Amino acid sequence: MTTKRNVLVTGATGQQGGAVAHALLSRGHHVKALTRKPDSDTARRLASAGAEVVAGDLGDATSVLKAANDVDTMFLMGNSYEAGVEAETRQGILAADAAKVAGVGHLIYSSVADADKKTGIPHFESKYLVEKHVAGLGISYTISAPVAFMENIVAPWSIAALRQGTHAFAMPPKRVLQLVAAADIGAFVAALVERREQVFGRRFDFAGDELSGEEQVKILSQAIGRPINYQEIPLAAARQQSEDVALMFEWFDRVGYDVDITALQRDFPEVSWHSFADWARKFDWSILEQTAST
């Protein structure tokens, strides 16, 4: 029988943190959901699902310490897109220090796959700096490092083109990329929480599928029920939006993630891993019928 844990989840109203919170709740764990927006609709849904919603900010060590004082496990993640890479590192270190002071028995830090391999991508490097700090704190920790999210297909920067029948991405159409569903991130972190001592001091890169843009649009066309075309965004256009993101796409094309998916799924059978086709079949594509203003 699995020990029921008391888990503090940071970023709980975001996509990844929310998936972790819901996965833990579904398995009977107590979740304390840390959010800067406790009155938001997302926070209310978490509360309705059984989470204890608490106000806090990773930039405010006192609020993190207060939230972490009576938990045995903490899931820590930052957001470089909101905070910027320097603030993400600073906040991650502050929060990890708070976890140590609070006596949290297991800190799970969410990084990104291959952040430990000198990628030169700013928002990978910012997470790796936090990883190194966590590893040196002298507390029990695990690094959870997902690849790119399947949900990026319907992210704010992608959805307008998809509504027009185009999956636009800054990679060659035949280049393979590893992806993971947000639900699998939640389930994987729940597995780390439950395995506890077995995963102390370990780093896990994880993915659910790997396929090219051409393969993705075939699956999307079938799932959505109308033709979706692949369009390669020129790297120069991506660079105009963000140098950080352009460097990531260059790395995707030159190196890319390298998770051994077969071994991973063998080692973590308790996670119901989604292929991209599984994810696309389950996704509610009515989102494409909504106007951009809704």
PDB file of C-alpha atoms in Angstrom:
ATOM      1  CA  MET A   1       0.000   0.000   0.000  1.00  0.00           C
ATOM      2  CA  THR A   2       1.347   3.418  -1.011  1.00  0.00           C
ATOM      3  CA  THR A   3       2.033   5.883   1.798  1.00  0.00           C
ATOM      4  CA  LYS A   4      -0.136   8.957   1.348  1.00  0.00           C
ATOM      5  CA  ARG A   5       2.114  11.974   1.060  1.00  0.00           C
ATOM      6  CA  ASN A   6       1.615  15.632   1.904  1.00  0.00           C
ATOM      7  CA  VAL A   7       2.964  17.426  -1.176  1.00  0.00           C
ATOM      8  CA  LEU A   8       3.556  21.114  -1.858  1.00  0.00           C
ATOM      9  CA  VAL A   9       3.157  21.772  -5.597  1.00  0.00           C
ATOM     10  CA  THR A  10       4.533  25.072  -6.928  1.00  0.00           C
ATOM     11  CA  GLY A  11       3.256  26.477 -10.214  1.00  0.00           C
ATOM     12  CA  ALA A  12       0.059  24.597  -9.440  1.00  0.00           C
ATOM     13  CA  THR A  13      -2.190  26.721 -11.667  1.00  0.00           C
ATOM     14  CA  GLY A  14       0.094  26.258 -14.671  1.00  0.00           C
ATOM     15  CA  GLN A  15       0.045  23.429 -17.196  1.00  0.00           C
ATOM     16  CA  GLN A  16       2.791  21.277 -15.669  1.00  0.00           C
ATOM     17  CA  GLY A  17       2.129  22.028 -12.001  1.00  0.00           C
ATOM     18  CA  GLY A  18      -1.581  21.513 -12.552  1.00  0.00           C
ATOM     19  CA  ALA A  19      -0.970  18.111 -14.124  1.00  0.00           C
ATOM     20  CA  VAL A  20       1.185  17.134 -11.137  1.00  0.00           C
ATOM     21  CA  ALA A  21      -1.420  18.349  -8.633  1.00  0.00           C
ATOM     22  CA  HIS A  22      -4.266  16.470 -10.326  1.00  0.00           C
ATOM     23  CA  ALA A  23      -2.212  13.269 -10.668  1.00  0.00           C
ATOM     24  CA  LEU A  24      -1.347  13.341  -6.967  1.00  0.00           C
ATOM     25  CA  LEU A  25      -4.938  14.072  -5.933  1.00  0.00           C
ATOM     26  CA  SER A  26      -6.208  11.202  -8.093  1.00  0.00           C
ATOM     27  CA  ARG A  27      -3.878   8.863  -6.179  1.00  0.00           C
ATOM     28  CA  GLY A  28      -5.089  10.013  -2.778  1.00  0.00           C
ATOM     29  CA  HIS A  29      -2.220  12.275  -1.757  1.00  0.00           C
ATOM     30  CA  HIS A  30      -2.773  15.586   0.023  1.00  0.00           C
ATOM     31  CA  VAL A  31      -1.830  18.492  -2.221  1.00  0.00           C
ATOM     32  CA  LYS A  32      -0.986  21.990  -1.094  1.00  0.00           C
ATOM     33  CA  ALA A  33      -1.145  24.100  -4.257  1.00  0.00           C
ATOM     34  CA  LEU A  34       1.069  27.196  -4.194  1.00  0.00           C
ATOM     35  CA  THR A  35      -0.072  29.954  -6.529  1.00  0.00           C
ATOM     36  CA  ARG A  36       0.214  33.700  -6.924  1.00  0.00           C
ATOM     37  CA  LYS A  37      -3.437  33.699  -8.044  1.00  0.00           C
ATOM     38  CA  PRO A  38      -5.483  31.852  -5.385  1.00  0.00           C
ATOM     39  CA  ASP A  39      -8.704  33.491  -6.652  1.00  0.00           C
ATOM     40  CA  SER A  40      -8.256  32.369 -10.269  1.00  0.00           C
ATOM     41  CA  ASP A  41     -10.619  29.900 -11.949  1.00  0.00           C
ATOM     42  CA  THR A  42      -7.782  27.380 -12.195  1.00  0.00           C
ATOM     43  CA  ALA A  43      -7.110  27.642  -8.453  1.00  0.00           C
ATOM     44  CA  ARG A  44     -10.810  27.195  -7.723  1.00  0.00           C
ATOM     45  CA  ARG A  45     -10.892  24.052  -9.857  1.00  0.00           C
ATOM     46  CA  LEU A  46      -7.923  22.695  -7.913  1.00  0.00           C
ATOM     47  CA  ALA A  47      -9.713  23.416  -4.654  1.00  0.00           C
ATOM     48  CA  SER A  48     -12.838  21.660  -5.967  1.00  0.00           C
ATOM     49  CA  ALA A  49     -10.657  18.639  -6.806  1.00  0.00           C
ATOM     50  CA  GLY A  50      -9.469  18.522  -3.195  1.00  0.00           C
ATOM     51  CA  ALA A  51      -6.298  20.626  -3.139  1.00  0.00           C
ATOM     52  CA  GLU A  52      -5.485  23.069  -0.365  1.00  0.00           C
ATOM     53  CA  VAL A  53      -4.798  26.293  -2.266  1.00  0.00           C
ATOM     54  CA  VAL A  54      -2.287  28.665  -0.651  1.00  0.00           C
ATOM     55  CA  ALA A  55      -1.070  32.066  -1.824  1.00  0.00           C
ATOM     56  CA  GLY A  56       2.645  32.335  -2.409  1.00  0.00           C
ATOM     57  CA  ASP A  57       5.345  33.460  -4.806  1.00  0.00           C
ATOM     58  CA  LEU A  58       8.663  31.765  -5.561  1.00  0.00           C
ATOM     59  CA  GLY A  59      10.279  35.172  -5.327  1.00  0.00           C
ATOM     60  CA  ASP A  60       9.089  35.473  -1.733  1.00  0.00           C
ATOM     61  CA  ALA A  61      11.063  32.987   0.374  1.00  0.00           C
ATOM     62  CA  THR A  62       8.885  33.644   3.438  1.00  0.00           C
ATOM     63  CA  SER A  63       5.709  32.545   1.635  1.00  0.00           C
ATOM     64  CA  VAL A  64       7.429  29.398   0.316  1.00  0.00           C
ATOM     65  CA  LEU A  65       8.811  28.558   3.753  1.00  0.00           C
ATOM     66  CA  LYS A  66       5.381  29.017   5.346  1.00  0.00           C
ATOM     67  CA  ALA A  67       3.766  26.725   2.739  1.00  0.00           C
ATOM     68  CA  ALA A  68       6.536  24.102   3.037  1.00  0.00           C
ATOM     69  CA  ASN A  69       6.593  23.872   6.822  1.00  0.00           C
ATOM     70  CA  ASP A  70       4.218  20.911   7.197  1.00  0.00           C
ATOM     71  CA  VAL A  71       4.810  18.911   3.992  1.00  0.00           C
ATOM     72  CA  ASP A  72       7.010  15.843   3.460  1.00  0.00           C
ATOM     73  CA  THR A  73       7.476  16.344  -0.298  1.00  0.00           C
ATOM     74  CA  MET A  74       7.803  19.388  -2.552  1.00  0.00           C
ATOM     75  CA  PHE A  75       7.510  19.723  -6.327  1.00  0.00           C
ATOM     76  CA  LEU A  76       9.439  22.801  -7.448  1.00  0.00           C
ATOM     77  CA  MET A  77       9.309  24.321 -10.899  1.00  0.00           C
ATOM     78  CA  GLY A  78      10.070  27.735 -12.361  1.00  0.00           C
ATOM     79  CA  ASN A  79       8.873  29.518 -15.456  1.00  0.00           C
ATOM     80  CA  SER A  80      11.537  31.326 -17.475  1.00  0.00           C
ATOM     81  CA  TYR A  81       8.960  32.603 -19.982  1.00  0.00           C
ATOM     82  CA  GLU A  82       7.190  34.563 -17.257  1.00  0.00           C
ATOM     83  CA  ALA A  83      10.073  35.458 -14.966  1.00  0.00           C
ATOM     84  CA  GLY A  84      13.064  35.516 -17.324  1.00  0.00           C
ATOM     85  CA  VAL A  85      16.003  33.121 -17.004  1.00  0.00           C
ATOM     86  CA  GLU A  86      17.928  35.018 -14.318  1.00  0.00           C
ATOM     87  CA  ALA A  87      14.859  35.397 -12.097  1.00  0.00           C
ATOM     88  CA  GLU A  88      13.944  31.738 -12.669  1.00  0.00           C
ATOM     89  CA  THR A  89      17.346  30.659 -11.319  1.00  0.00           C
ATOM     90  CA  ARG A  90      17.197  33.095  -8.405  1.00  0.00           C
ATOM     91  CA  GLN A  91      13.657  32.023  -7.448  1.00  0.00           C
ATOM     92  CA  GLY A  92      14.478  28.323  -7.791  1.00  0.00           C
ATOM     93  CA  ILE A  93      17.457  28.656  -5.453  1.00  0.00           C
ATOM     94  CA  LEU A  94      15.411  30.668  -2.932  1.00  0.00           C
ATOM     95  CA  ALA A  95      12.621  28.077  -2.947  1.00  0.00           C
ATOM     96  CA  ALA A  96      15.036  25.130  -2.685  1.00  0.00           C
ATOM     97  CA  ASP A  97      16.699  26.801   0.305  1.00  0.00           C
ATOM     98  CA  ALA A  98      13.274  27.270   1.880  1.00  0.00           C
ATOM     99  CA  ALA A  99      12.563  23.558   1.380  1.00  0.00           C
ATOM    100  CA  LYS A 100      15.747  22.720   3.261  1.00  0.00           C
ATOM    101  CA  VAL A 101      14.957  25.097   6.139  1.00  0.00           C
ATOM    102  CA  ALA A 102      11.414  23.665   6.358  1.00  0.00           C
ATOM    103  CA  GLY A 103      12.810  20.134   6.593  1.00  0.00           C
ATOM    104  CA  VAL A 104      11.053  18.837   3.475  1.00  0.00           C
ATOM    105  CA  GLY A 105      11.991  15.155   3.174  1.00  0.00           C
ATOM    106  CA  HIS A 106      11.980  14.946  -0.642  1.00  0.00           C
ATOM    107  CA  LEU A 107      12.449  17.826  -3.077  1.00  0.00           C
ATOM    108  CA  ILE A 108      11.523  17.076  -6.700  1.00  0.00           C
ATOM    109  CA  TYR A 109      12.875  19.783  -8.999  1.00  0.00           C
ATOM    110  CA  SER A 110      11.440  20.116 -12.496  1.00  0.00           C
ATOM    111  CA  SER A 111      14.175  20.872 -15.010  1.00  0.00           C
ATOM    112  CA  VAL A 112      14.278  19.990 -18.715  1.00  0.00           C
ATOM    113  CA  ALA A 113      15.759  16.990 -20.501  1.00  0.00           C
ATOM    114  CA  ASP A 114      19.454  17.422 -21.396  1.00  0.00           C
ATOM    115  CA  ALA A 115      19.857  20.589 -19.296  1.00  0.00           C
ATOM    116  CA  ASP A 116      22.912  18.876 -17.804  1.00  0.00           C
ATOM    117  CA  LYS A 117      24.635  18.563 -21.207  1.00  0.00           C
ATOM    118  CA  LYS A 118      25.902  22.102 -21.879  1.00  0.00           C
ATOM    119  CA  THR A 119      23.283  22.910 -24.509  1.00  0.00           C
ATOM    120  CA  GLY A 120      23.939  26.648 -24.410  1.00  0.00           C
ATOM    121  CA  ILE A 121      20.163  27.280 -24.428  1.00  0.00           C
ATOM    122  CA  PRO A 122      19.492  30.007 -21.833  1.00  0.00           C
ATOM    123  CA  HIS A 123      16.293  28.516 -20.376  1.00  0.00           C
ATOM    124  CA  PHE A 124      17.966  25.090 -20.129  1.00  0.00           C
ATOM    125  CA  GLU A 125      21.054  26.565 -18.449  1.00  0.00           C
ATOM    126  CA  SER A 126      18.939  28.522 -15.938  1.00  0.00           C
ATOM    127  CA  LYS A 127      17.308  25.299 -14.779  1.00  0.00           C
ATOM    128  CA  TYR A 128      20.623  23.474 -14.594  1.00  0.00           C
ATOM    129  CA  LEU A 129      21.990  26.129 -12.247  1.00  0.00           C
ATOM    130  CA  VAL A 130      19.087  25.354  -9.891  1.00  0.00           C
ATOM    131  CA  GLU A 131      19.726  21.608 -10.324  1.00  0.00           C
ATOM    132  CA  LYS A 132      23.332  22.034  -9.220  1.00  0.00           C
ATOM    133  CA  HIS A 133      22.267  24.089  -6.214  1.00  0.00           C
ATOM    134  CA  VAL A 134      19.652  21.480  -5.214  1.00  0.00           C
ATOM    135  CA  ALA A 135      22.227  18.693  -5.522  1.00  0.00           C
ATOM    136  CA  GLY A 136      24.586  20.553  -3.201  1.00  0.00           C
ATOM    137  CA  LEU A 137      22.055  21.314  -0.457  1.00  0.00           C
ATOM    138  CA  GLY A 138      22.489  18.042   1.396  1.00  0.00           C
ATOM    139  CA  ILE A 139      18.785  17.142   1.208  1.00  0.00           C
ATOM    140  CA  SER A 140      17.001  14.228  -0.471  1.00  0.00           C
ATOM    141  CA  TYR A 141      16.085  15.280  -4.014  1.00  0.00           C
ATOM    142  CA  THR A 142      15.142  14.005  -7.465  1.00  0.00           C
ATOM    143  CA  ILE A 143      15.399  15.828 -10.811  1.00  0.00           C
ATOM    144  CA  SER A 144      12.385  15.445 -13.113  1.00  0.00           C
ATOM    145  CA  ALA A 145      13.379  16.473 -16.652  1.00  0.00           C
ATOM    146  CA  PRO A 146      10.696  16.302 -19.359  1.00  0.00           C
ATOM    147  CA  VAL A 147      11.223  16.865 -23.085  1.00  0.00           C
ATOM    148  CA  ALA A 148       9.000  19.227 -25.150  1.00  0.00           C
ATOM    149  CA  PHE A 149       5.265  19.123 -24.399  1.00  0.00           C
ATOM    150  CA  MET A 150       2.724  17.707 -26.845  1.00  0.00           C
ATOM    151  CA  GLU A 151       0.475  20.566 -25.692  1.00  0.00           C
ATOM    152  CA  ASN A 152       2.809  23.067 -27.397  1.00  0.00           C
ATOM    153  CA  ILE A 153       0.812  22.205 -30.538  1.00  0.00           C
ATOM    154  CA  VAL A 154      -2.105  24.173 -29.049  1.00  0.00           C
ATOM    155  CA  ALA A 155      -0.095  26.790 -27.119  1.00  0.00           C
ATOM    156  CA  PRO A 156      -0.995  30.493 -27.575  1.00  0.00           C
ATOM    157  CA  TRP A 157       1.850  30.918 -30.099  1.00  0.00           C
ATOM    158  CA  SER A 158       0.676  27.922 -32.188  1.00  0.00           C
ATOM    159  CA  ILE A 159      -3.107  27.887 -32.097  1.00  0.00           C
ATOM    160  CA  ALA A 160      -3.832  30.662 -34.625  1.00  0.00           C
ATOM    161  CA  ALA A 161      -1.951  28.838 -37.402  1.00  0.00           C
ATOM    162  CA  LEU A 162      -3.529  25.517 -36.423  1.00  0.00           C
ATOM    163  CA  ARG A 163      -7.004  27.067 -36.756  1.00  0.00           C
ATOM    164  CA  GLN A 164      -5.986  27.889 -40.338  1.00  0.00           C
ATOM    165  CA  GLY A 165      -4.931  24.271 -40.953  1.00  0.00           C
ATOM    166  CA  THR A 166      -1.181  24.694 -40.388  1.00  0.00           C
ATOM    167  CA  HIS A 167       1.182  23.252 -37.814  1.00  0.00           C
ATOM    168  CA  ALA A 168       4.009  25.811 -37.931  1.00  0.00           C
ATOM    169  CA  PHE A 169       7.301  24.934 -36.263  1.00  0.00           C
ATOM    170  CA  ALA A 170      10.923  26.063 -36.672  1.00  0.00           C
ATOM    171  CA  MET A 171      12.321  22.657 -37.647  1.00  0.00           C
ATOM    172  CA  PRO A 172      12.720  20.724 -40.914  1.00  0.00           C
ATOM    173  CA  PRO A 173       9.608  18.590 -41.595  1.00  0.00           C
ATOM    174  CA  LYS A 174      11.493  15.283 -41.399  1.00  0.00           C
ATOM    175  CA  ARG A 175      13.447  16.065 -38.234  1.00  0.00           C
ATOM    176  CA  VAL A 176      12.334  13.900 -35.315  1.00  0.00           C
ATOM    177  CA  LEU A 177      11.581  15.489 -31.932  1.00  0.00           C
ATOM    178  CA  GLN A 178      10.768  13.766 -28.635  1.00  0.00           C
ATOM    179  CA  LEU A 179       7.543  14.872 -26.936  1.00  0.00           C
ATOM    180  CA  VAL A 180       5.635  14.163 -23.731  1.00  0.00           C
ATOM    181  CA  ALA A 181       1.998  14.713 -22.711  1.00  0.00           C
ATOM    182  CA  ALA A 182       1.346  16.958 -19.704  1.00  0.00           C
ATOM    183  CA  ALA A 183      -0.729  14.164 -18.136  1.00  0.00           C
ATOM    184  CA  ASP A 184       2.336  11.905 -18.290  1.00  0.00           C
ATOM    185  CA  ILE A 185       4.442  14.560 -16.549  1.00  0.00           C
ATOM    186  CA  GLY A 186       1.909  14.555 -13.741  1.00  0.00           C
ATOM    187  CA  ALA A 187       1.842  10.765 -13.548  1.00  0.00           C
ATOM    188  CA  PHE A 188       5.641  10.514 -13.696  1.00  0.00           C
ATOM    189  CA  VAL A 189       6.117  12.997 -10.844  1.00  0.00           C
ATOM    190  CA  ALA A 190       3.474  11.089  -8.846  1.00  0.00           C
ATOM    191  CA  ALA A 191       5.566   7.946  -9.420  1.00  0.00           C
ATOM    192  CA  LEU A 192       8.672   9.760  -8.117  1.00  0.00           C
ATOM    193  CA  VAL A 193       6.722  10.901  -5.040  1.00  0.00           C
ATOM    194  CA  GLU A 194       5.633   7.327  -4.349  1.00  0.00           C
ATOM    195  CA  ARG A 195       9.003   5.705  -5.044  1.00  0.00           C
ATOM    196  CA  ARG A 196      10.684   8.230  -2.745  1.00  0.00           C
ATOM    197  CA  GLU A 197      13.903   6.615  -1.374  1.00  0.00           C
ATOM    198  CA  GLN A 198      14.355   4.604  -4.592  1.00  0.00           C
ATOM    199  CA  VAL A 199      14.802   7.826  -6.610  1.00  0.00           C
ATOM    200  CA  PHE A 200      16.803   9.990  -4.182  1.00  0.00           C
ATOM    201  CA  GLY A 201      19.800  11.653  -5.832  1.00  0.00           C
ATOM    202  CA  ARG A 202      18.719  10.630  -9.341  1.00  0.00           C
ATOM    203  CA  ARG A 203      17.965  12.583 -12.514  1.00  0.00           C
ATOM    204  CA  PHE A 204      15.337  11.371 -14.969  1.00  0.00           C
ATOM    205  CA  ASP A 205      14.958  12.612 -18.545  1.00  0.00           C
ATOM    206  CA  PHE A 206      11.626  11.383 -19.877  1.00  0.00           C
ATOM    207  CA  ALA A 207       9.526  11.369 -23.067  1.00  0.00           C
ATOM    208  CA  GLY A 208       6.423   9.629 -24.369  1.00  0.00           C
ATOM    209  CA  ASP A 209       6.987   9.602 -28.137  1.00  0.00           C
ATOM    210  CA  GLU A 210       9.323  10.750 -30.906  1.00  0.00           C
ATOM    211  CA  LEU A 211       8.209  11.751 -34.362  1.00  0.00           C
ATOM    212  CA  SER A 212       8.767  14.291 -37.125  1.00  0.00           C
ATOM    213  CA  GLY A 213       6.603  17.271 -38.023  1.00  0.00           C
ATOM    214  CA  GLU A 214       5.409  15.390 -41.112  1.00  0.00           C
ATOM    215  CA  GLU A 215       4.323  12.476 -38.917  1.00  0.00           C
ATOM    216  CA  GLN A 216       2.657  14.820 -36.452  1.00  0.00           C
ATOM    217  CA  VAL A 217       0.439  16.459 -39.072  1.00  0.00           C
ATOM    218  CA  LYS A 218      -0.756  13.081 -40.400  1.00  0.00           C
ATOM    219  CA  ILE A 219      -1.907  12.197 -36.887  1.00  0.00           C
ATOM    220  CA  LEU A 220      -3.380  15.667 -36.315  1.00  0.00           C
ATOM    221  CA  SER A 221      -5.302  15.538 -39.601  1.00  0.00           C
ATOM    222  CA  GLN A 222      -6.905  12.265 -38.568  1.00  0.00           C
ATOM    223  CA  ALA A 223      -7.675  13.394 -35.017  1.00  0.00           C
ATOM    224  CA  ILE A 224      -9.065  16.807 -36.014  1.00  0.00           C
ATOM    225  CA  GLY A 225     -10.920  15.495 -39.045  1.00  0.00           C
ATOM    226  CA  ARG A 226      -9.519  17.903 -41.625  1.00  0.00           C
ATOM    227  CA  PRO A 227      -6.189  18.347 -43.409  1.00  0.00           C
ATOM    228  CA  ILE A 228      -3.387  19.900 -41.374  1.00  0.00           C
ATOM    229  CA  ASN A 229      -0.232  20.941 -43.215  1.00  0.00           C
ATOM    230  CA  TYR A 230       3.278  21.325 -41.846  1.00  0.00           C
ATOM    231  CA  GLN A 231       5.058  24.654 -42.316  1.00  0.00           C
ATOM    232  CA  GLU A 232       8.706  25.134 -41.396  1.00  0.00           C
ATOM    233  CA  ILE A 233       9.183  28.531 -39.759  1.00  0.00           C
ATOM    234  CA  PRO A 234      12.512  30.078 -40.832  1.00  0.00           C
ATOM    235  CA  LEU A 235      14.970  30.208 -37.960  1.00  0.00           C
ATOM    236  CA  ALA A 236      15.484  33.929 -38.629  1.00  0.00           C
ATOM    237  CA  ALA A 237      11.792  34.527 -37.907  1.00  0.00           C
ATOM    238  CA  ALA A 238      12.037  32.559 -34.657  1.00  0.00           C
ATOM    239  CA  ARG A 239      15.136  34.570 -33.747  1.00  0.00           C
ATOM    240  CA  GLN A 240      13.223  37.847 -34.197  1.00  0.00           C
ATOM    241  CA  GLN A 241      10.825  36.628 -31.506  1.00  0.00           C
ATOM    242  CA  SER A 242      13.440  35.207 -29.116  1.00  0.00           C
ATOM    243  CA  GLU A 243      17.160  34.409 -29.291  1.00  0.00           C
ATOM    244  CA  ASP A 244      16.645  31.855 -26.497  1.00  0.00           C
ATOM    245  CA  VAL A 245      13.981  29.988 -28.474  1.00  0.00           C
ATOM    246  CA  ALA A 246      16.016  30.173 -31.700  1.00  0.00           C
ATOM    247  CA  LEU A 247      18.999  28.583 -29.936  1.00  0.00           C
ATOM    248  CA  MET A 248      16.677  25.813 -28.715  1.00  0.00           C
ATOM    249  CA  PHE A 249      15.417  25.095 -32.233  1.00  0.00           C
ATOM    250  CA  GLU A 250      18.995  25.037 -33.545  1.00  0.00           C
ATOM    251  CA  TRP A 251      19.853  22.514 -30.831  1.00  0.00           C
ATOM    252  CA  PHE A 252      16.725  20.442 -31.624  1.00  0.00           C
ATOM    253  CA  ASP A 253      17.880  20.230 -35.243  1.00  0.00           C
ATOM    254  CA  ARG A 254      21.574  19.653 -34.506  1.00  0.00           C
ATOM    255  CA  VAL A 255      21.389  17.373 -31.438  1.00  0.00           C
ATOM    256  CA  GLY A 256      17.911  16.875 -29.979  1.00  0.00           C
ATOM    257  CA  TYR A 257      16.601  14.951 -26.986  1.00  0.00           C
ATOM    258  CA  ASP A 258      17.778  11.349 -26.629  1.00  0.00           C
ATOM    259  CA  VAL A 259      15.575   9.628 -24.042  1.00  0.00           C
ATOM    260  CA  ASP A 260      15.527   5.803 -24.280  1.00  0.00           C
ATOM    261  CA  ILE A 261      11.719   5.661 -24.381  1.00  0.00           C
ATOM    262  CA  THR A 262      11.511   1.857 -24.440  1.00  0.00           C
ATOM    263  CA  ALA A 263      13.665   1.510 -21.313  1.00  0.00           C
ATOM    264  CA  LEU A 264      11.816   4.339 -19.583  1.00  0.00           C
ATOM    265  CA  GLN A 265       8.410   2.767 -20.155  1.00  0.00           C
ATOM    266  CA  ARG A 266       9.726  -0.580 -18.957  1.00  0.00           C
ATOM    267  CA  ASP A 267      11.132   1.022 -15.787  1.00  0.00           C
ATOM    268  CA  PHE A 268       7.993   3.076 -15.045  1.00  0.00           C
ATOM    269  CA  PRO A 269       5.068   0.776 -15.926  1.00  0.00           C
ATOM    270  CA  GLU A 270       2.785   2.600 -13.475  1.00  0.00           C
ATOM    271  CA  VAL A 271       2.656   5.587 -15.873  1.00  0.00           C
ATOM    272  CA  SER A 272       0.056   5.218 -18.643  1.00  0.00           C
ATOM    273  CA  TRP A 273       2.365   6.653 -21.275  1.00  0.00           C
ATOM    274  CA  HIS A 274       0.654   8.476 -24.159  1.00  0.00           C
ATOM    275  CA  SER A 275       1.913   8.287 -27.709  1.00  0.00           C
ATOM    276  CA  PHE A 276       1.287  11.427 -29.774  1.00  0.00           C
ATOM    277  CA  ALA A 277      -1.615   9.597 -31.457  1.00  0.00           C
ATOM    278  CA  ASP A 278      -3.092   8.708 -28.028  1.00  0.00           C
ATOM    279  CA  TRP A 279      -2.842  12.330 -26.952  1.00  0.00           C
ATOM    280  CA  ALA A 280      -4.343  13.673 -30.205  1.00  0.00           C
ATOM    281  CA  ARG A 281      -7.280  11.229 -30.023  1.00  0.00           C
ATOM    282  CA  LYS A 282      -8.124  12.299 -26.456  1.00  0.00           C
ATOM    283  CA  PHE A 283      -7.668  16.036 -26.935  1.00  0.00           C
ATOM    284  CA  ASP A 284     -10.772  18.249 -27.203  1.00  0.00           C
ATOM    285  CA  TRP A 285     -10.303  19.858 -30.592  1.00  0.00           C
ATOM    286  CA  SER A 286     -13.363  22.094 -30.174  1.00  0.00           C
ATOM    287  CA  ILE A 287     -10.740  24.626 -29.049  1.00  0.00           C
ATOM    288  CA  LEU A 288     -10.086  25.226 -32.757  1.00  0.00           C
ATOM    289  CA  GLU A 289     -13.640  26.427 -33.274  1.00  0.00           C
ATOM    290  CA  GLN A 290     -13.286  29.158 -30.665  1.00  0.00           C
ATOM    291  CA  THR A 291     -12.300  32.614 -31.786  1.00  0.00           C
ATOM    292  CA  ALA A 292      -9.054  34.104 -30.599  1.00  0.00           C
ATOM    293  CA  SER A 293     -10.937  36.519 -28.358  1.00  0.00           C
ATOM    294  CA  THR A 294     -12.705  33.836 -26.296  1.00  0.00           C
TER     295      THR A 294
END
